[in-house]
Every structure is written in structure tokens, then in C-alpha cells.
Amino acid sequence: MRRLPTSLKLLLLGPLVFLSFFAAVISSTGSAPQQIPPVRNVLIVTMDGMRWQEVFGGMSRDLLTPKEGGVSDAPRVEARFGGATPDERREKLMPFFWTTIAKQGQVFGDPSKASLARVTNGLRFSYPGYNEILSGFADPRINSNDRIANPNVTVLEWLNGRPGFKGQVAAFASWELLPWILNTERSHVPANGDGMPITNARTERERTINEFAADLPPYWGETRADAPTGFGALEYLKTHRPRVFYVMLGETDEWAHGRRYDLYLDAAWRNDRFIRRLWDTAQSLPEYAGRTALVLTTDHGRGQTTQNWTSHGEKVPEADQIWMAVMGPGIPSLGLRSGLNVTQSQAAATVAMLLGEDYNAVQPKAAAPLTLTK
Ligand SMILES: [Zn+2]
């Protein structure tokens, strides 16, 4: 081997020291380090039972029928969400997601890009899914949607006890189960999901939001419409400015169970508009502008046929396929990720990592954060 000139050796020494440092980091944590500068805040939004089929392909024409989709006015739905290609259709359905998040951030789970995002709990319904998202692992003890206080400390509860985060974590949901999932009695994380969207309304606007919410029909019992949840959440963001804020939207699942494809699509479109509002509102506030990341996902997928698209659970194996998305300063704009499989359980550690916190260090059962660098 040829001897290298001394000057070249010195030139190589710097990078070598650098590389060996990384090798040490890799061997100590078991996963590659990611050079993502931490953000101050993370906003998390989930769309209950929102299928990857519509996220990546937009409206499916097969379901614009009275029998399969419960759609009585197909031309109207077609005019609103139709398009020649999946790209065109998905952008009509979720314009903020596709024109902003997928361009500036990253999207996981498009099977046509050899990327699968999967639920690992095997049950494929809500509470097990939300536990997996927020605790970072599937727990066989969580096997119903019953009102049982979560035995697991979620990443939200853990963060709420970290220096700089105390009283800076909050959550809103359309589903009444949220306080149980976050075990509010133990975690003390404010979790709005039951009753009025604004607790202790003080301003005229807050009282109006509550009055409006009370005037909506309680169509699904345990789940309220996403509109009051969204208005309540936006108001909370403005008045409390939490560093970690989770919003659990619910209508997509309800309309799908009700076999109303038109209203399922409409709910997805309104959810996308809410996410845009949440993001824009955050960017207008000094605490959030330029130092906030967004994490999006769903609790489970659904069936893939025109018959069982309404359904999910243990008997619908394909409902373990989901989608995830992230965006924020410092997150490389890699767009639609290809050739990369991820799991729902990675969400918790991802939220922590974005804030510069290591959730895996305290919860060894939690999956590693999403790989956000190439
Ligand atoms: Zn459901």
C-alpha cells in the first residue's frame, strides 16, 4: 500500500475521529444517530381509522355507489374529489397534506413506493392503536375500548414530568376515551374529550364555541363531531401555548363504519383543513413560529374491499396497514419515503426525539424513532 503524505493523513484524521465518535454512539444505542436539531414544540394529530388507500390514492370510484359506499349523489362527490390520477385525487382530498407536508416533510406507508407503515398490536382497533402510538409499544393488556385507565406511561405523560415540559403538555379528542388512554388521574395531562370542548370557558368566544358544540346532534354517542374539537383545540393552543399538543380527530372512523363514503371523504378533507389551521395558527405565534414539528398518523387501517372498507379489527388483517407523516424545521424534506418500512410504535420515540428527548432510554419496550435522515 502506498504511503500517504503527512498532510493528507492529517486531513483524514479529523473525519476519522468524527466517524469513530459516531461508531461509539451507534454501538451504545443500537440505532444510528440522527442529526435532527431539536424543536421547541411538537403538534400531533391523528385521524381515526383513516385508510392509507385514500391518503395515497384519494377517492376510490368503486365506492361511489349506494350499495358499497352509501353514496346517493356520485357526480357531486366525483366533481369534488375526482381526478385522472391518484396524485390528482389525493391532492384534492388532502391539499395541505400533499402540497405542504409531503413537500416540506416526510410521508411513510405508500405501498407503491415499497414503504409499509404497520400497526403491531394485532388487534387493529382504537385503544390498542392509541396506546401503541403514545406508549411506543403494543400491549396485550389493552384489548378493548373499555374505560380502563392506561397502565402504561405514555410519552405525553413522561414528557409532562420532564424539566421544561411540566404543565406544557395537553390533548384534545373527539373520542371520550382520551382521558382514559392518557390516564389523566395519574398523568395530570389535560385531556379534553368528554363534555364541552372548552373547560371553564371565560371569554365570549369560548362560551360561543361551547354553545355551538352543545347545539350539534350527539350522533355517535362516544364521539363528538370534529368541528368543536378543532375549535376547542385551536383556542387552547392560542391561550395556553403548550409545547406538546395532541389532537385526536374521530369522524373518519365513524362515517366509514356508517358506510358513508361521501361523508368519510368530507371528514378527511375537513381534517386536512384543520391541520392546516393548526399549523398556520402555530406559525403566527412567537412560541411556535419556526420551532415546531408536526406528527400525523392513525390508530388503525381498514378493510380493502368494497365490502369491508368500513371495517377493521382482529378479523381484518389488512387493517394493520397505516400511514405516518412528519414535518418540521430540521427534518429533511425527503417527501414520500420509499423502500422504508415503519411501525405505529415508532411514533412515541419520534415525538420525544424531535424535542431532543430520549424516550427509549426510559422505556426500553418502545420502538426506535422513525429514521428521518437518509
Ligand atoms: Zn372504528
GROMACS .gro file of C-alpha atoms and ligand atoms in nm:
model
  375
    1MET     CA    1   0.000   0.000   0.000
    2ARG     CA    2   0.127   0.342  -0.091
    3ARG     CA    3   0.224   0.566   0.194
    4LEU     CA    4   0.018   0.877   0.225
    5PRO     CA    5   0.181   1.219   0.254
    6THR     CA    6   0.164   1.359   0.611
    7SER     CA    7  -0.059   1.648   0.509
    8LEU     CA    8  -0.316   1.406   0.367
    9LYS     CA    9  -0.300   1.193   0.682
   10LEU     CA   10  -0.382   1.499   0.893
   11LEU     CA   11  -0.665   1.582   0.659
   12LEU     CA   12  -0.808   1.234   0.709
   13LEU     CA   13  -0.761   1.233   1.085
   14GLY     CA   14  -1.040   1.483   1.154
   15PRO     CA   15  -1.314   1.287   0.978
   16LEU     CA   16  -1.184   0.962   1.128
   17VAL     CA   17  -1.216   1.091   1.484
   18PHE     CA   18  -1.561   1.216   1.390
   19LEU     CA   19  -1.659   0.879   1.244
   20SER     CA   20  -1.529   0.679   1.541
   21PHE     CA   21  -1.735   0.900   1.771
   22PHE     CA   22  -2.043   0.809   1.569
   23ALA     CA   23  -1.949   0.441   1.576
   24ALA     CA   24  -1.945   0.466   1.956
   25VAL     CA   25  -2.285   0.632   1.960
   26ILE     CA   26  -2.426   0.369   1.725
   27SER     CA   27  -2.297   0.081   1.938
   28SER     CA   28  -2.427   0.232   2.262
   29THR     CA   29  -2.783   0.293   2.146
   30GLY     CA   30  -2.813   0.017   1.890
   31SER     CA   31  -2.953   0.256   1.632
   32ALA     CA   32  -2.800   0.511   1.402
   33PRO     CA   33  -2.788   0.863   1.543
   34GLN     CA   34  -2.995   1.121   1.362
   35GLN     CA   35  -2.871   1.472   1.323
   36ILE     CA   36  -3.205   1.645   1.372
   37PRO     CA   37  -3.177   1.970   1.569
   38PRO     CA   38  -3.446   1.965   1.842
   39VAL     CA   39  -3.757   2.180   1.811
   40ARG     CA   40  -3.935   2.354   2.100
   41ASN     CA   41  -4.282   2.215   2.028
   42VAL     CA   42  -4.449   1.916   1.870
   43LEU     CA   43  -4.807   1.907   1.743
   44ILE     CA   44  -4.954   1.558   1.698
   45VAL     CA   45  -5.275   1.490   1.506
   46THR     CA   46  -5.441   1.154   1.445
   47MET     CA   47  -5.729   1.083   1.207
   48ASP     CA   48  -5.916   0.781   1.340
   49GLY     CA   49  -5.924   0.486   1.102
   50MET     CA   50  -5.818   0.695   0.802
   51ARG     CA   51  -5.715   0.447   0.531
   52TRP     CA   52  -5.381   0.462   0.352
   53GLN     CA   53  -5.577   0.389   0.034
   54GLU     CA   54  -5.731   0.738   0.035
   55VAL     CA   55  -5.426   0.912   0.180
   56PHE     CA   56  -5.210   0.791  -0.110
   57GLY     CA   57  -5.471   0.740  -0.382
   58GLY     CA   58  -5.751   0.981  -0.300
   59MET     CA   59  -6.114   0.900  -0.371
   60SER     CA   60  -6.187   0.549  -0.497
   61ARG     CA   61  -6.454   0.546  -0.771
   62ASP     CA   62  -6.554   0.189  -0.676
   63LEU     CA   63  -6.710   0.325  -0.361
   64LEU     CA   64  -6.923   0.598  -0.520
   65THR     CA   65  -7.226   0.370  -0.516
   66PRO     CA   66  -7.537   0.347  -0.297
   67LYS     CA   67  -7.464  -0.014  -0.204
   68GLU     CA   68  -7.088  -0.021  -0.139
   69GLY     CA   69  -7.030   0.339  -0.040
   70GLY     CA   70  -7.369   0.463   0.074
   71VAL     CA   71  -7.332   0.740  -0.185
   72SER     CA   72  -7.655   0.869  -0.340
   73ASP     CA   73  -7.507   1.161  -0.536
   74ALA     CA   74  -7.195   1.022  -0.706
   75PRO     CA   75  -7.149   1.310  -0.955
   76ARG     CA   76  -7.125   1.560  -0.672
   77VAL     CA   77  -6.856   1.359  -0.492
   78GLU     CA   78  -6.677   1.296  -0.822
   79ALA     CA   79  -6.678   1.669  -0.902
   80ARG     CA   80  -6.527   1.747  -0.566
   81PHE     CA   81  -6.268   1.474  -0.522
   82GLY     CA   82  -6.231   1.308  -0.864
   83GLY     CA   83  -5.921   1.323  -1.084
   84ALA     CA   84  -5.745   1.133  -1.359
   85THR     CA   85  -5.455   1.014  -1.145
   86PRO     CA   86  -5.410   0.908  -0.780
   87ASP     CA   87  -5.181   1.212  -0.732
   88GLU     CA   88  -5.452   1.449  -0.853
   89ARG     CA   89  -5.721   1.284  -0.642
   90ARG     CA   90  -5.520   1.273  -0.319
   91GLU     CA   91  -5.429   1.639  -0.354
   92LYS     CA   92  -5.798   1.726  -0.385
   93LEU     CA   93  -5.879   1.522  -0.077
   94MET     CA   94  -5.594   1.640   0.145
   95PRO     CA   95  -5.445   1.954  -0.011
   96PHE     CA   96  -5.240   2.068   0.288
   97PHE     CA   97  -5.102   1.719   0.340
   98TRP     CA   98  -4.989   1.686  -0.022
   99THR     CA   99  -4.886   2.040  -0.112
  100THR     CA  100  -4.709   2.124   0.213
  101ILE     CA  101  -4.638   1.826   0.441
  102ALA     CA  102  -4.535   1.585   0.165
  103LYS     CA  103  -4.313   1.855   0.010
  104GLN     CA  104  -4.151   2.004   0.320
  105GLY     CA  105  -4.163   1.693   0.540
  106GLN     CA  106  -4.182   1.316   0.503
  107VAL     CA  107  -4.460   1.065   0.445
  108PHE     CA  108  -4.439   0.694   0.528
  109GLY     CA  109  -4.652   0.396   0.426
  110ASP     CA  110  -4.709   0.416   0.050
  111PRO     CA  111  -4.703   0.052  -0.066
  112SER     CA  112  -4.642   0.163  -0.427
  113LYS     CA  113  -4.310   0.304  -0.303
  114ALA     CA  114  -4.219  -0.018  -0.123
  115SER     CA  115  -4.291   0.152   0.208
  116LEU     CA  116  -4.519  -0.010   0.463
  117ALA     CA  117  -4.637   0.152   0.785
  118ARG     CA  118  -4.781  -0.110   1.016
  119VAL     CA  119  -4.974  -0.147   1.338
  120THR     CA  120  -4.803  -0.411   1.554
  121ASN     CA  121  -5.070  -0.476   1.818
  122GLY     CA  122  -5.258  -0.734   1.610
  123LEU     CA  123  -5.596  -0.601   1.726
  124ARG     CA  124  -5.635  -0.315   1.479
  125PHE     CA  125  -5.884  -0.109   1.674
  126SER     CA  126  -5.868   0.219   1.856
  127TYR     CA  127  -5.748   0.190   2.217
  128PRO     CA  128  -5.473  -0.064   2.132
  129GLY     CA  129  -5.368   0.167   1.846
  130TYR     CA  130  -5.362   0.486   2.051
  131ASN     CA  131  -5.170   0.306   2.323
  132GLU     CA  132  -4.918   0.189   2.061
  133ILE     CA  133  -4.882   0.541   1.919
  134LEU     CA  134  -4.844   0.708   2.258
  135SER     CA  135  -4.664   0.442   2.464
  136GLY     CA  136  -4.444   0.320   2.181
  137PHE     CA  137  -4.529  -0.049   2.206
  138ALA     CA  138  -4.816  -0.292   2.165
  139ASP     CA  139  -4.958  -0.408   2.497
  140PRO     CA  140  -5.175  -0.724   2.502
  141ARG     CA  141  -5.340  -0.597   2.821
  142ILE     CA  142  -5.503  -0.322   2.614
  143ASN     CA  143  -5.755  -0.543   2.437
  144SER     CA  144  -6.079  -0.346   2.444
  145ASN     CA  145  -6.213   0.007   2.401
  146ASP     CA  146  -6.341  -0.002   2.759
  147ARG     CA  147  -6.290   0.283   3.003
  148ILE     CA  148  -5.982   0.143   3.168
  149ALA     CA  149  -5.706   0.377   3.283
  150ASN     CA  150  -5.397   0.304   3.076
  151PRO     CA  151  -5.141   0.115   3.289
  152ASN     CA  152  -4.865   0.247   3.059
  153VAL     CA  153  -4.696   0.583   3.095
  154THR     CA  154  -4.741   0.744   2.754
  155VAL     CA  155  -4.477   0.966   2.600
  156LEU     CA  156  -4.710   1.260   2.678
  157GLU     CA  157  -4.719   1.171   3.048
  158TRP     CA  158  -4.344   1.115   3.054
  159LEU     CA  159  -4.271   1.446   2.883
  160ASN     CA  160  -4.509   1.624   3.121
  161GLY     CA  161  -4.272   1.523   3.401
  162ARG     CA  162  -3.954   1.635   3.223
  163PRO     CA  163  -3.782   1.964   3.304
  164GLY     CA  164  -3.923   2.240   3.086
  165PHE     CA  165  -4.236   2.044   2.997
  166LYS     CA  166  -4.432   2.046   3.323
  167GLY     CA  167  -4.782   2.176   3.251
  168GLN     CA  168  -4.678   2.216   2.887
  169VAL     CA  169  -4.848   1.903   2.753
  170ALA     CA  170  -5.217   1.885   2.658
  171ALA     CA  171  -5.456   1.686   2.441
  172PHE     CA  172  -5.795   1.722   2.274
  173ALA     CA  173  -6.011   1.447   2.127
  174SER     CA  174  -6.341   1.386   1.958
  175TRP     CA  175  -6.349   1.049   2.138
  176GLU     CA  176  -6.445   1.029   2.504
  177LEU     CA  177  -6.180   0.765   2.575
  178LEU     CA  178  -5.886   1.006   2.556
  179PRO     CA  179  -5.872   1.078   2.932
  180TRP     CA  180  -5.850   0.701   2.995
  181ILE     CA  181  -5.583   0.648   2.732
  182LEU     CA  182  -5.373   0.922   2.891
  183ASN     CA  183  -5.462   0.809   3.243
  184THR     CA  184  -5.531   1.168   3.343
  185GLU     CA  185  -5.570   1.083   3.710
  186ARG     CA  186  -5.208   0.975   3.721
  187SER     CA  187  -5.059   1.179   3.437
  188HIS     CA  188  -5.235   1.511   3.506
  189VAL     CA  189  -5.217   1.581   3.133
  190PRO     CA  190  -5.525   1.792   3.048
  191ALA     CA  191  -5.725   1.572   2.810
  192ASN     CA  192  -6.044   1.716   2.665
  193GLY     CA  193  -6.271   1.452   2.514
  194ASP     CA  194  -6.582   1.440   2.723
  195GLY     CA  195  -6.834   1.719   2.770
  196MET     CA  196  -6.766   2.070   2.646
  197PRO     CA  197  -6.473   2.142   2.412
  198ILE     CA  198  -6.367   2.430   2.639
  199THR     CA  199  -6.333   2.358   3.008
  200ASN     CA  200  -6.407   2.666   3.222
  201ALA     CA  201  -6.498   2.894   2.933
  202ARG     CA  202  -6.406   3.251   3.020
  203THR     CA  203  -6.423   3.461   2.704
  204GLU     CA  204  -6.722   3.530   2.483
  205ARG     CA  205  -6.561   3.327   2.206
  206GLU     CA  206  -6.503   3.029   2.436
  207ARG     CA  207  -6.862   3.037   2.554
  208THR     CA  208  -6.982   3.056   2.193
  209ILE     CA  209  -6.775   2.751   2.097
  210ASN     CA  210  -6.932   2.555   2.385
  211GLU     CA  211  -7.285   2.670   2.297
  212PHE     CA  212  -7.232   2.576   1.935
  213ALA     CA  213  -7.098   2.233   2.038
  214ALA     CA  214  -7.400   2.175   2.260
  215ASP     CA  215  -7.631   2.251   1.967
  216LEU     CA  216  -7.483   1.976   1.746
  217PRO     CA  217  -7.660   1.639   1.742
  218PRO     CA  218  -7.488   1.369   1.953
  219TYR     CA  219  -7.490   1.139   1.654
  220TRP     CA  220  -7.235   0.881   1.772
  221GLY     CA  221  -7.258   0.899   2.148
  222GLU     CA  222  -6.896   0.849   2.247
  223THR     CA  223  -6.755   1.057   1.961
  224ARG     CA  224  -6.843   1.420   1.903
  225ALA     CA  225  -6.810   1.596   1.569
  226ASP     CA  226  -6.456   1.707   1.484
  227ALA     CA  227  -6.557   2.073   1.441
  228PRO     CA  228  -6.599   2.154   1.813
  229THR     CA  229  -6.286   1.951   1.894
  230GLY     CA  230  -6.093   2.154   1.637
  231PHE     CA  231  -6.226   2.490   1.755
  232GLY     CA  232  -6.156   2.397   2.117
  233ALA     CA  233  -5.804   2.280   2.030
  234LEU     CA  234  -5.719   2.596   1.833
  235GLU     CA  235  -5.845   2.813   2.116
  236TYR     CA  236  -5.641   2.613   2.368
  237LEU     CA  237  -5.330   2.647   2.154
  238LYS     CA  238  -5.371   3.024   2.142
  239THR     CA  239  -5.448   3.071   2.512
  240HIS     CA  240  -5.218   2.808   2.672
  241ARG     CA  241  -4.943   2.755   2.411
  242PRO     CA  242  -4.843   2.401   2.521
  243ARG     CA  243  -4.510   2.264   2.395
  244VAL     CA  244  -4.661   1.925   2.324
  245PHE     CA  245  -5.015   1.922   2.190
  246TYR     CA  246  -5.210   1.620   2.070
  247VAL     CA  247  -5.539   1.635   1.878
  248MET     CA  248  -5.729   1.309   1.818
  249LEU     CA  249  -5.988   1.351   1.542
  250GLY     CA  250  -6.263   1.092   1.511
  251GLU     CA  251  -6.515   1.141   1.232
  252THR     CA  252  -6.337   0.947   0.958
  253ASP     CA  253  -6.383   0.624   1.154
  254GLU     CA  254  -6.745   0.695   1.235
  255TRP     CA  255  -6.855   0.776   0.880
  256ALA     CA  256  -6.666   0.472   0.749
  257HIS     CA  257  -6.841   0.242   0.998
  258GLY     CA  258  -7.166   0.401   0.887
  259ARG     CA  259  -7.076   0.318   0.523
  260ARG     CA  260  -7.098   0.679   0.413
  261TYR     CA  261  -6.802   0.713   0.179
  262ASP     CA  262  -6.903   1.067   0.078
  263LEU     CA  263  -6.902   1.186   0.438
  264TYR     CA  264  -6.584   0.989   0.517
  265LEU     CA  265  -6.409   1.179   0.236
  266ASP     CA  266  -6.560   1.505   0.352
  267ALA     CA  267  -6.434   1.440   0.707
  268ALA     CA  268  -6.084   1.368   0.575
  269TRP     CA  269  -6.092   1.694   0.378
  270ARG     CA  270  -6.205   1.890   0.685
  271ASN     CA  271  -5.940   1.717   0.899
  272ASP     CA  272  -5.677   1.829   0.648
  273ARG     CA  273  -5.812   2.184   0.668
  274PHE     CA  274  -5.796   2.167   1.049
  275ILE     CA  275  -5.433   2.053   1.033
  276ARG     CA  276  -5.357   2.349   0.807
  277ARG     CA  277  -5.530   2.586   1.051
  278LEU     CA  278  -5.341   2.435   1.343
  279TRP     CA  279  -5.012   2.475   1.160
  280ASP     CA  280  -5.085   2.829   1.039
  281THR     CA  281  -5.205   2.936   1.383
  282ALA     CA  282  -4.887   2.796   1.537
  283GLN     CA  283  -4.672   2.977   1.281
  284SER     CA  284  -4.845   3.305   1.375
  285LEU     CA  285  -4.739   3.273   1.742
  286PRO     CA  286  -4.384   3.353   1.859
  287GLU     CA  287  -4.366   3.042   2.081
  288TYR     CA  288  -4.420   2.819   1.778
  289ALA     CA  289  -4.303   3.000   1.465
  290GLY     CA  290  -4.010   2.820   1.306
  291ARG     CA  291  -3.961   2.585   1.600
  292THR     CA  292  -4.248   2.343   1.584
  293ALA     CA  293  -4.278   1.998   1.432
  294LEU     CA  294  -4.590   1.813   1.323
  295VAL     CA  295  -4.651   1.438   1.357
  296LEU     CA  296  -4.951   1.274   1.190
  297THR     CA  297  -5.082   0.919   1.187
  298THR     CA  298  -5.385   0.699   1.252
  299ASP     CA  299  -5.482   0.435   1.507
  300HIS     CA  300  -5.555   0.162   1.251
  301GLY     CA  301  -5.629   0.093   0.887
  302ARG     CA  302  -5.945  -0.064   0.745
  303GLY     CA  303  -6.054  -0.337   0.504
  304GLN     CA  304  -5.955  -0.307   0.139
  305THR     CA  305  -6.258  -0.443  -0.046
  306THR     CA  306  -6.575  -0.256  -0.142
  307GLN     CA  307  -6.746  -0.471   0.120
  308ASN     CA  308  -6.513  -0.444   0.419
  309TRP     CA  309  -6.361  -0.096   0.372
  310THR     CA  310  -6.593   0.005   0.656
  311SER     CA  311  -6.440  -0.239   0.897
  312HIS     CA  312  -6.124  -0.308   1.098
  313GLY     CA  313  -6.015  -0.527   1.390
  314GLU     CA  314  -5.876  -0.873   1.453
  315LYS     CA  315  -6.074  -1.023   1.164
  316VAL     CA  316  -5.945  -0.767   0.912
  317PRO     CA  317  -5.571  -0.839   0.882
  318GLU     CA  318  -5.511  -0.573   0.615
  319ALA     CA  319  -5.625  -0.308   0.866
  320ASP     CA  320  -5.274  -0.322   1.015
  321GLN     CA  321  -5.151  -0.111   0.726
  322ILE     CA  322  -5.143   0.260   0.806
  323TRP     CA  323  -4.955   0.583   0.717
  324MET     CA  324  -4.746   0.834   0.905
  325ALA     CA  325  -4.613   1.182   0.828
  326VAL     CA  326  -4.378   1.433   0.988
  327MET     CA  327  -4.275   1.789   0.910
  328GLY     CA  328  -4.071   2.049   1.089
  329PRO     CA  329  -3.760   2.263   1.083
  330GLY     CA  330  -3.453   2.040   1.070
  331ILE     CA  331  -3.646   1.743   0.931
  332PRO     CA  332  -3.503   1.679   0.583
  333SER     CA  333  -3.761   1.738   0.307
  334LEU     CA  334  -3.745   1.381   0.178
  335GLY     CA  335  -4.114   1.376   0.082
  336LEU     CA  336  -4.267   1.040   0.008
  337ARG     CA  337  -4.028   0.788   0.159
  338SER     CA  338  -3.955   0.478  -0.045
  339GLY     CA  339  -3.806   0.141   0.046
  340LEU     CA  340  -3.854   0.202   0.417
  341ASN     CA  341  -4.087   0.011   0.649
  342VAL     CA  342  -4.203   0.169   0.973
  343THR     CA  343  -4.437   0.084   1.259
  344GLN     CA  344  -4.702   0.271   1.453
  345SER     CA  345  -4.499   0.206   1.768
  346GLN     CA  346  -4.225   0.440   1.641
  347ALA     CA  347  -4.444   0.748   1.688
  348ALA     CA  348  -4.379   0.791   2.063
  349ALA     CA  349  -4.000   0.794   2.044
  350THR     CA  350  -4.018   1.014   1.733
  351VAL     CA  351  -4.214   1.280   1.923
  352ALA     CA  352  -3.955   1.270   2.202
  353MET     CA  353  -3.660   1.274   1.962
  354LEU     CA  354  -3.793   1.582   1.782
  355LEU     CA  355  -3.792   1.759   2.119
  356GLY     CA  356  -3.437   1.642   2.191
  357GLU     CA  357  -3.556   1.382   2.445
  358ASP     CA  358  -3.466   1.011   2.453
  359TYR     CA  359  -3.782   0.811   2.529
  360ASN     CA  360  -3.614   0.478   2.453
  361ALA     CA  361  -3.374   0.533   2.742
  362VAL     CA  362  -3.662   0.522   2.992
  363GLN     CA  363  -3.896   0.289   2.804
  364PRO     CA  364  -3.691   0.000   2.661
  365LYS     CA  365  -4.008  -0.160   2.517
  366ALA     CA  366  -4.065   0.141   2.291
  367ALA     CA  367  -3.970   0.118   1.925
  368ALA     CA  368  -3.693   0.343   1.794
  369PRO     CA  369  -3.778   0.683   1.643
  370LEU     CA  370  -3.852   0.700   1.271
  371THR     CA  371  -3.539   0.733   1.060
  372LEU     CA  372  -3.572   1.085   0.927
  373THR     CA  373  -3.229   1.110   0.766
  374LYS     CA  374  -3.124   0.918   0.456
  375ZN      ZN  375  -6.358   0.201   1.433
   0.00000   0.00000   0.00000
